[in-house]
Amino acid sequence: MNRFYITTTLPYVNADPHIGFALEIVQADVIARYRRALGDEVFFSTGTDEHGLKIYRRALEEKKDPQAYVDEYAAKFENLKSALNLSYNSFIRTTDLHHVAAAQEFWKRCEARGDIYKKEYRVKYCVGCELEKTDSELVGGRCPIHPKEDIELREEENYFFRFSKYQKFLLELYSERPNFVVPASRLNEICAFVEGGLQDFSISRLAAKMPWGVPVPGNPDHVMYVWFDALVNYISALGWPSFAKATEGKPSKFEEFWPGVQIAGKDNLLQQAAMWPEMLLSAGLSTSKQIFIHGFITHNGEKMSKSVGNTVNPIDLAARYGTDAVRYFLLRGIHAYEDSDFTKERFEEIFNADLANGIGNFVQRVTTLAEKTGLSNRDLGDSVFKDLVAPVKAKIKTSLERFEFHEAIQAVWSLVAAGDKYVNETKVWEKEGSEQKKILGNLASLALNIGNLLHIFLPETGEEILKRFGLTLAEVRSAEGGVLSVKKGDPLFRRV
């Protein structure tokens, strides 16, 4: 059995979940479900990033103990699992004791390599990004990603990581593995950044000023810089380092699944595609397998962000329109690589056109007639659509390998369009007897294929389509199949 590991980034727990992170975690969920459908053993990890200055300040503003604050908000992110029907099997929090131990062990390994040192420094710092900023990265003296946050000037003694040491390593990595970062435009972007030269970055903060972080091993006066701590989650989620050695002849989870595939937003490109690979090399570990970088969700052309206050809560959206309606918009209505706009009007337009009038109407038409005629297994036929289904499966495969989610799900909708066309051309509702059953048998076979493929993207809808034909996903995917028993049920999606 092949093993496959996929992760999201860890969102900060300084506000409620927003649709930007929902995009990322639904994309990861689709890849995980697809790999499981191929027969792979999948480990899918997500979680929450709970250290850092902005979280510490927010807890103080709300007059809460930092741990109590992050506990409250972490629970809100865990609620995404049911709201979006996610299939992850690991939810790691950076305040988990085993993660803290892993981050400290990781520090020790980098320090033993000679890649951590201490120095005095003065820097401009964006609390929103939790990153140092150069003048060239600022617009009008402010961070373009967090324009409402004041840039802070910092002067103190910190530990630093020898980022500059690994420029050659990174450039060779990008050259030897052209698919290491997807899409290619993001690889070109990070490559240009690294070619411009690297500066060592601070990886600690004075505990006297900001105590909310992982203590630096051997020096309790410092806590780890939030990004150094958080990035380690990708391996601590696999039990590293406590279980990094095989026991009783069996490999550890880390040995089984690492390296993995990471999904992140474009504001994480530097951390995921440059900082993290260098840190791994310093610690004596292999780099990630691949990194997919998605764009932002905008609102009327502006980036959605917690600091600006124009976010959309995906849990509220799912409660109003349904889980699969939200998943569909994120997969079909948002371009996989580029920024895409969200408005209520656009969401409802896509909902009505593709879900209510599209697949919902198609399934309702077929099941209504199939139930009336008493369609059975012997009536099923796939000769009419056989030449269409195979290319769609191939299209889904190639699209998901490139993380082109909008193209992959559109391939399924091409089958819906073919089914609608066949219904209208044959005028099946006017036919009778065996002729009608033959047409309906072809349509039922197509609907089962759609339900099976759709389970990767919209699991509830995929299962419900199969259920209306009296079948389960396991039966449809098995050689034996099941017994057809058609019940039309209520519309899958009602117009809004």
Coordinates of N, CA and C in Angstrom, one line a residue, residues 45 68 71 144 170 175 220 253 271 279 304 391-392 483 487:
S45 N -3.3 16.0 8.1 CA -3.1 16.8 9.3 C -3.4 18.2 9.2
A68 N -6.2 29.7 28.2 CA -7.7 29.7 28.1 C -8.2 30.3 26.8
D71 N -7.5 27.9 23.9 CA -8.4 26.7 24.0 C -9.8 27.1 23.5
P144 N 1.7 45.8 3.4 CA 0.6 45.8 2.5 C -0.5 44.7 2.9
L170 N 19.0 25.9 -1.6 CA 17.6 26.2 -2.0 C 17.6 26.3 -3.6
S175 N 15.9 24.0 -8.8 CA 16.4 23.6 -10.1 C 16.2 22.1 -10.3
P220 N 15.8 29.9 29.5 CA 14.4 30.3 29.7 C 14.1 31.8 29.5
K253 N 5.4 6.2 12.5 CA 4.5 7.0 11.6 C 5.3 8.0 10.8
Q271 N 7.9 31.3 4.1 CA 8.0 30.3 5.2 C 8.0 28.9 4.8
M279 N 15.4 24.8 7.4 CA 15.4 24.3 8.8 C 15.5 22.7 8.8
M304 N -9.5 39.4 1.7 CA -10.2 39.1 3.0 C -9.1 38.9 4.1
P391 N -12.5 9.6 -20.0 CA -11.7 10.8 -20.1 C -11.9 11.7 -18.9
V392 N -13.1 11.7 -18.4 CA -13.4 12.6 -17.2 C -12.5 12.1 -16.0
V483 N -28.0 -4.0 -5.2 CA -29.3 -4.1 -5.8 C -30.0 -2.7 -5.9
K487 N -35.5 5.7 -5.3 CA -36.4 6.5 -4.6 C -36.0 8.0 -4.9

